[in-house]
mmCIF file of C-alpha atoms in Angstrom:
data_model
loop_
_atom_site.group_PDB
_atom_site.id
_atom_site.type_symbol
_atom_site.label_atom_id
_atom_site.label_comp_id
_atom_site.label_asym_id
_atom_site.label_seq_id
_atom_site.Cartn_x
_atom_site.Cartn_y
_atom_site.Cartn_z
ATOM 1 C CA UNK L 1370 -13.175 0.163 -10.939
ATOM 2 C CA UNK L 1371 -9.196 -0.275 -11.387
ATOM 3 C CA UNK L 1372 -7.547 -3.560 -11.651
ATOM 4 C CA UNK L 1373 -3.849 -3.909 -11.439
ATOM 5 C CA UNK L 1374 -2.135 -7.220 -12.200
ATOM 6 C CA UNK L 1375 1.866 -7.733 -11.321
ATOM 7 C CA UNK L 1376 4.028 -10.196 -12.589
ATOM 8 C CA UNK L 1377 5.938 -12.471 -11.529
ATOM 9 C CA UNK L 1378 5.041 -13.501 -8.232
ATOM 10 C CA UNK L 1379 8.630 -14.503 -7.147
ATOM 11 C CA UNK L 1380 11.844 -13.613 -8.709
ATOM 12 C CA UNK L 1381 15.044 -15.068 -7.982
ATOM 13 C CA UNK L 1382 18.355 -13.482 -9.355
ATOM 14 C CA UNK L 1383 22.250 -13.607 -8.408
ATOM 15 C CA UNK L 1384 23.661 -10.390 -7.309
ATOM 16 C CA UNK L 1385 24.943 -8.249 -9.660
ATOM 17 C CA UNK L 1386 22.095 -9.284 -12.243
ATOM 18 C CA UNK L 1387 19.060 -7.021 -13.132
ATOM 19 C CA UNK L 1388 15.581 -7.303 -12.194
ATOM 20 C CA UNK L 1389 12.627 -6.223 -13.900
ATOM 21 C CA UNK L 1390 8.929 -6.417 -12.229
ATOM 22 C CA UNK L 1391 6.092 -5.465 -14.559
ATOM 23 C CA UNK L 1392 2.436 -4.364 -13.863
ATOM 24 C CA UNK L 1393 -0.673 -3.824 -16.062
ATOM 25 C CA UNK L 1394 -3.676 -1.549 -15.245
ATOM 26 C CA UNK L 1395 -7.149 -1.437 -16.389
ATOM 27 C CA UNK L 1396 -8.224 2.081 -15.935
ATOM 28 C CA UNK L 1397 -7.311 4.464 -18.465
ATOM 29 C CA UNK L 1398 -7.982 7.266 -15.834
ATOM 30 C CA UNK L 1399 -5.132 6.462 -14.008
ATOM 31 C CA UNK L 1400 -2.529 9.007 -13.900
ATOM 32 C CA UNK L 1401 -0.187 8.092 -10.763
ATOM 33 C CA UNK L 1402 2.005 4.998 -10.502
ATOM 34 C CA UNK L 1403 4.321 4.438 -7.482
ATOM 35 C CA UNK L 1404 6.105 1.410 -6.357
ATOM 36 C CA UNK L 1405 6.761 0.311 -2.968
ATOM 37 C CA UNK L 1406 9.344 -2.018 -1.396
ATOM 38 C CA UNK L 1407 8.150 -4.279 1.737
ATOM 39 C CA UNK L 1408 11.433 -5.529 3.823
ATOM 40 C CA UNK L 1409 10.481 -8.553 5.989
ATOM 41 C CA UNK L 1410 8.623 -7.754 8.952
ATOM 42 C CA UNK L 1411 8.515 -3.507 8.027
ATOM 43 C CA UNK L 1412 5.933 -1.117 6.447
ATOM 44 C CA UNK L 1413 5.859 -0.707 2.609
ATOM 45 C CA UNK L 1414 7.817 2.163 1.663
ATOM 46 C CA UNK L 1415 7.737 4.127 -1.703
ATOM 47 C CA UNK L 1416 11.005 3.793 -3.630
ATOM 48 C CA UNK L 1417 10.122 5.512 -6.915
ATOM 49 C CA UNK L 1418 6.889 6.670 -8.717
ATOM 50 C CA UNK L 1419 5.789 7.846 -12.196
ATOM 51 C CA UNK L 1420 3.029 10.166 -13.352
ATOM 52 C CA UNK L 1421 1.212 9.760 -16.760
ATOM 53 C CA UNK L 1422 3.223 12.747 -18.652
ATOM 54 C CA UNK L 1423 6.509 11.154 -18.185
ATOM 55 C CA UNK L 1424 7.814 7.969 -19.911
ATOM 56 C CA UNK L 1425 10.562 6.740 -17.738
ATOM 57 C CA UNK L 1426 11.906 7.978 -14.501
ATOM 58 C CA UNK L 1427 15.511 6.518 -13.086
ATOM 59 C CA UNK L 1428 16.678 7.018 -9.791
ATOM 60 C CA UNK L 1429 20.381 5.728 -9.391
ATOM 61 C CA UNK L 1430 19.809 1.600 -9.721
ATOM 62 C CA UNK L 1431 16.275 1.966 -10.028
ATOM 63 C CA UNK L 1432 13.858 3.024 -13.042
ATOM 64 C CA UNK L 1433 10.409 2.742 -13.930
ATOM 65 C CA UNK L 1434 9.058 3.003 -17.512
ATOM 66 C CA UNK L 1435 5.534 3.613 -18.660
ATOM 67 C CA UNK L 1436 3.867 2.995 -21.919
ATOM 68 C CA UNK L 1437 -0.083 4.543 -21.301
ATOM 69 C CA UNK L 1438 -0.985 3.076 -24.632
ATOM 70 C CA UNK L 1439 -0.471 -0.614 -23.686
ATOM 71 C CA UNK L 1440 -1.532 0.336 -20.134
ATOM 72 C CA UNK L 1441 1.844 -1.419 -18.216
ATOM 73 C CA UNK L 1442 4.531 -0.006 -16.092
ATOM 74 C CA UNK L 1443 7.865 -1.887 -15.077
ATOM 75 C CA UNK L 1444 10.163 -1.454 -12.214
ATOM 76 C CA UNK L 1445 13.884 -2.050 -13.386
ATOM 77 C CA UNK L 1446 16.316 -2.719 -10.713
ATOM 78 C CA UNK L 1447 20.237 -2.988 -12.069
ATOM 79 C CA UNK L 1448 23.132 -4.404 -10.184
ATOM 80 C CA UNK L 1449 20.917 -5.978 -7.480
ATOM 81 C CA UNK L 1450 22.449 -6.503 -4.177
ATOM 82 C CA UNK L 1451 21.415 -8.630 -1.118
ATOM 83 C CA UNK L 1452 19.679 -5.617 0.236
ATOM 84 C CA UNK L 1453 17.257 -5.488 -2.549
ATOM 85 C CA UNK L 1454 15.623 -8.751 -1.720
ATOM 86 C CA UNK L 1455 11.837 -7.621 -0.441
ATOM 87 C CA UNK L 1456 8.350 -7.581 -1.808
ATOM 88 C CA UNK L 1457 7.951 -4.975 -4.121
ATOM 89 C CA UNK L 1458 4.183 -3.791 -4.904
ATOM 90 C CA UNK L 1459 3.068 -1.727 -7.903
ATOM 91 C CA UNK L 1460 0.147 0.496 -7.482
ATOM 92 C CA UNK L 1461 -2.051 2.694 -9.851
ATOM 93 C CA UNK L 1462 -4.213 5.692 -8.422
ATOM 94 C CA UNK L 1463 -6.525 7.931 -10.429
ATOM 95 C CA UNK L 1464 -7.306 11.287 -9.583
ATOM 96 C CA UNK L 1465 -11.092 11.311 -10.615
ATOM 97 C CA UNK L 1466 -12.341 13.578 -7.614
ATOM 98 C CA UNK L 1467 -10.804 11.485 -5.048
ATOM 99 C CA UNK L 1468 -7.726 9.686 -4.539
ATOM 100 C CA UNK L 1469 -7.450 5.728 -3.859
ATOM 101 C CA UNK L 1470 -4.436 3.498 -4.561
ATOM 102 C CA UNK L 1471 -4.995 0.091 -6.035
ATOM 103 C CA UNK L 1472 -2.284 -2.345 -5.502
ATOM 104 C CA UNK L 1473 -0.945 -5.438 -7.297
ATOM 105 C CA UNK L 1474 -0.410 -8.235 -5.415
ATOM 106 C CA UNK L 1475 3.367 -8.158 -5.213
ATOM 107 C CA UNK L 1476 6.310 -9.932 -6.078
ATOM 108 C CA UNK L 1477 8.880 -11.294 -3.917
ATOM 109 C CA UNK L 1478 12.654 -10.580 -5.085
ATOM 110 C CA UNK L 1479 15.477 -12.799 -3.818
ATOM 111 C CA UNK L 1480 18.858 -11.904 -4.464
ATOM 112 C CA UNK L 1481 21.531 -14.611 -4.093
ATOM 113 C CA UNK L 1482 25.091 -13.293 -2.955
ATOM 114 C CA UNK R 1264 8.822 13.434 12.837
ATOM 115 C CA UNK R 1265 6.444 12.768 10.202
ATOM 116 C CA UNK R 1266 4.640 9.673 10.752
ATOM 117 C CA UNK R 1267 1.665 7.451 10.712
ATOM 118 C CA UNK R 1268 1.185 5.393 14.387
ATOM 119 C CA UNK R 1269 -0.924 2.373 14.610
ATOM 120 C CA UNK R 1270 -1.980 0.604 17.899
ATOM 121 C CA UNK R 1271 -1.440 -2.289 18.993
ATOM 122 C CA UNK R 1272 1.160 -3.618 16.855
ATOM 123 C CA UNK R 1273 0.164 -7.331 17.598
ATOM 124 C CA UNK R 1274 -3.183 -8.311 18.960
ATOM 125 C CA UNK R 1275 -4.793 -11.915 19.624
ATOM 126 C CA UNK R 1276 -8.391 -11.745 20.119
ATOM 127 C CA UNK R 1277 -11.457 -14.336 20.249
ATOM 128 C CA UNK R 1278 -14.025 -14.450 18.071
ATOM 129 C CA UNK R 1279 -17.207 -11.764 18.421
ATOM 130 C CA UNK R 1280 -14.937 -9.806 21.005
ATOM 131 C CA UNK R 1281 -15.286 -6.292 19.682
ATOM 132 C CA UNK R 1282 -11.503 -4.698 19.135
ATOM 133 C CA UNK R 1283 -10.351 -1.156 17.981
ATOM 134 C CA UNK R 1284 -7.097 -0.857 16.167
ATOM 135 C CA UNK R 1285 -6.115 2.841 16.375
ATOM 136 C CA UNK R 1286 -4.468 5.152 13.481
ATOM 137 C CA UNK R 1287 -2.891 8.469 13.689
ATOM 138 C CA UNK R 1288 -0.914 10.646 11.491
ATOM 139 C CA UNK R 1289 0.661 14.239 12.146
ATOM 140 C CA UNK R 1290 1.324 15.134 8.560
ATOM 141 C CA UNK R 1291 -2.331 17.065 8.159
ATOM 142 C CA UNK R 1292 -3.224 14.479 5.397
ATOM 143 C CA UNK R 1293 -6.671 14.636 4.211
ATOM 144 C CA UNK R 1294 -6.748 10.960 2.870
ATOM 145 C CA UNK R 1295 -6.205 8.005 5.108
ATOM 146 C CA UNK R 1296 -7.203 4.319 4.425
ATOM 147 C CA UNK R 1297 -6.966 0.792 6.055
ATOM 148 C CA UNK R 1298 -5.569 -1.979 4.149
ATOM 149 C CA UNK R 1299 -4.942 -5.835 5.106
ATOM 150 C CA UNK R 1300 -2.085 -7.864 3.669
ATOM 151 C CA UNK R 1301 -2.655 -11.585 3.132
ATOM 152 C CA UNK R 1302 -0.180 -14.179 1.727
ATOM 153 C CA UNK R 1303 -0.471 -14.050 -2.301
ATOM 154 C CA UNK R 1304 -3.052 -11.328 -2.092
ATOM 155 C CA UNK R 1305 -1.367 -8.030 -1.577
ATOM 156 C CA UNK R 1306 -2.503 -4.958 -0.058
ATOM 157 C CA UNK R 1307 -6.379 -4.813 -0.050
ATOM 158 C CA UNK R 1308 -8.138 -1.710 0.865
ATOM 159 C CA UNK R 1309 -10.766 -2.247 3.599
ATOM 160 C CA UNK R 1310 -12.120 1.606 4.006
ATOM 161 C CA UNK R 1311 -10.823 4.938 3.003
ATOM 162 C CA UNK R 1312 -11.409 8.564 3.900
ATOM 163 C CA UNK R 1313 -10.891 11.788 2.258
ATOM 164 C CA UNK R 1314 -11.543 13.957 4.898
ATOM 165 C CA UNK R 1315 -13.568 14.497 8.219
ATOM 166 C CA UNK R 1316 -16.663 12.702 8.547
ATOM 167 C CA UNK R 1317 -16.107 11.387 4.982
ATOM 168 C CA UNK R 1318 -15.807 7.419 4.618
ATOM 169 C CA UNK R 1319 -16.113 4.936 1.940
ATOM 170 C CA UNK R 1320 -15.720 1.261 1.222
ATOM 171 C CA UNK R 1321 -12.650 -0.295 -0.304
ATOM 172 C CA UNK R 1322 -12.790 -3.838 -1.934
ATOM 173 C CA UNK R 1323 -12.883 -5.817 1.151
ATOM 174 C CA UNK R 1324 -15.308 -3.627 3.810
ATOM 175 C CA UNK R 1325 -17.226 -6.668 5.240
ATOM 176 C CA UNK R 1326 -17.053 -6.852 9.112
ATOM 177 C CA UNK R 1327 -15.126 -3.709 9.537
ATOM 178 C CA UNK R 1328 -15.978 -0.235 10.374
ATOM 179 C CA UNK R 1329 -14.095 3.244 10.638
ATOM 180 C CA UNK R 1330 -14.690 6.717 11.698
ATOM 181 C CA UNK R 1331 -13.113 10.007 10.924
ATOM 182 C CA UNK R 1332 -14.052 12.290 13.483
ATOM 183 C CA UNK R 1333 -10.819 14.069 13.444
ATOM 184 C CA UNK R 1334 -8.716 14.836 10.506
ATOM 185 C CA UNK R 1335 -5.535 12.882 12.286
ATOM 186 C CA UNK R 1336 -7.275 9.546 13.451
ATOM 187 C CA UNK R 1337 -8.633 6.957 11.496
ATOM 188 C CA UNK R 1338 -9.800 3.836 13.776
ATOM 189 C CA UNK R 1339 -10.526 0.596 12.518
ATOM 190 C CA UNK R 1340 -13.145 -1.334 14.392
ATOM 191 C CA UNK R 1341 -13.798 -5.108 14.246
ATOM 192 C CA UNK R 1342 -17.411 -5.122 15.901
ATOM 193 C CA UNK R 1343 -17.509 -8.927 16.004
ATOM 194 C CA UNK R 1344 -14.154 -10.471 14.673
ATOM 195 C CA UNK R 1345 -14.134 -13.977 13.108
ATOM 196 C CA UNK R 1346 -10.733 -16.124 12.362
ATOM 197 C CA UNK R 1347 -10.998 -14.841 8.514
ATOM 198 C CA UNK R 1348 -9.940 -11.558 9.860
ATOM 199 C CA UNK R 1349 -6.604 -12.764 10.796
ATOM 200 C CA UNK R 1350 -4.462 -10.832 8.921
ATOM 201 C CA UNK R 1351 -1.888 -8.123 8.736
ATOM 202 C CA UNK R 1352 -3.101 -4.668 8.747
ATOM 203 C CA UNK R 1353 -1.714 -1.278 7.437
ATOM 204 C CA UNK R 1354 -3.248 2.030 7.822
ATOM 205 C CA UNK R 1355 -1.881 4.722 5.321
ATOM 206 C CA UNK R 1356 -2.284 8.473 4.841
ATOM 207 C CA UNK R 1357 -1.331 10.663 2.008
ATOM 208 C CA UNK R 1358 -2.423 14.106 0.877
ATOM 209 C CA UNK R 1359 -5.531 14.243 -1.391
ATOM 210 C CA UNK R 1360 -4.038 16.406 -4.284
ATOM 211 C CA UNK R 1361 -0.937 18.148 -5.178
ATOM 212 C CA UNK R 1362 2.234 17.190 -6.621
ATOM 213 C CA UNK R 1363 3.227 14.770 -3.848
ATOM 214 C CA UNK R 1364 0.720 12.234 -3.069
ATOM 215 C CA UNK R 1365 3.107 9.651 -1.397
ATOM 216 C CA UNK R 1366 1.078 7.003 0.871
ATOM 217 C CA UNK R 1367 3.108 6.848 4.294
ATOM 218 C CA UNK R 1368 2.107 3.706 6.027
ATOM 219 C CA UNK R 1369 1.798 2.819 9.960
ATOM 220 C CA UNK R 1370 4.001 0.116 11.189
ATOM 221 C CA UNK R 1371 1.078 -2.603 10.892
ATOM 222 C CA UNK R 1372 -0.924 -4.477 13.006
ATOM 223 C CA UNK R 1373 -0.835 -8.279 13.375
ATOM 224 C CA UNK R 1374 -4.222 -9.445 14.346
ATOM 225 C CA UNK R 1375 -5.164 -12.995 14.982
ATOM 226 C CA UNK R 1376 -8.283 -14.284 16.021
ATOM 227 C CA UNK R 1377 -9.033 -17.345 17.623
#
């Protein structure tokens, strides 16, 4: 089955800096890569996603890049703010007759004022 | 409002006492799944269902059962809970196909087995 590795496990940055979280996946059939943000005590919520026919997608301060050849994708957050502090999960999904998400272990992002 | 609802939010129980965590969605999603979240281990899938009466094991199914008798409901059953099932549980649902297969999560159920 699919295996998703996520790094780093924790990331501390100063407000205004950029943050990058990287994930690799194992199944070349995966074609959908969402990112979820989980604030303390809350449920994971989708913040951005990318499909395999696109190399990069941007939404205001967040962007995701995908390298299918290398089987890795990354989340980029620019101009970080304290409210960006949360756990971020990457995931990979394969549409091969059924749909199931495999998550990375998560990255705790701490943004200091 | 589109949502996934889990109950209860918090539960403390004793070893061996059967319990059920309910999950219901109002978005007519075919796909539903259960995850457990443990520190350092991320979200691990327990069971999933692609439609009514269709269920399958995820990565950590031991000690759990599920059923999908109706499209909107996907309860998680622990027949004989043990302390290693103490965890935070999330139910999620999504469309199975199409351009938007975003997974929507319930509020979570924090289970403690003593």
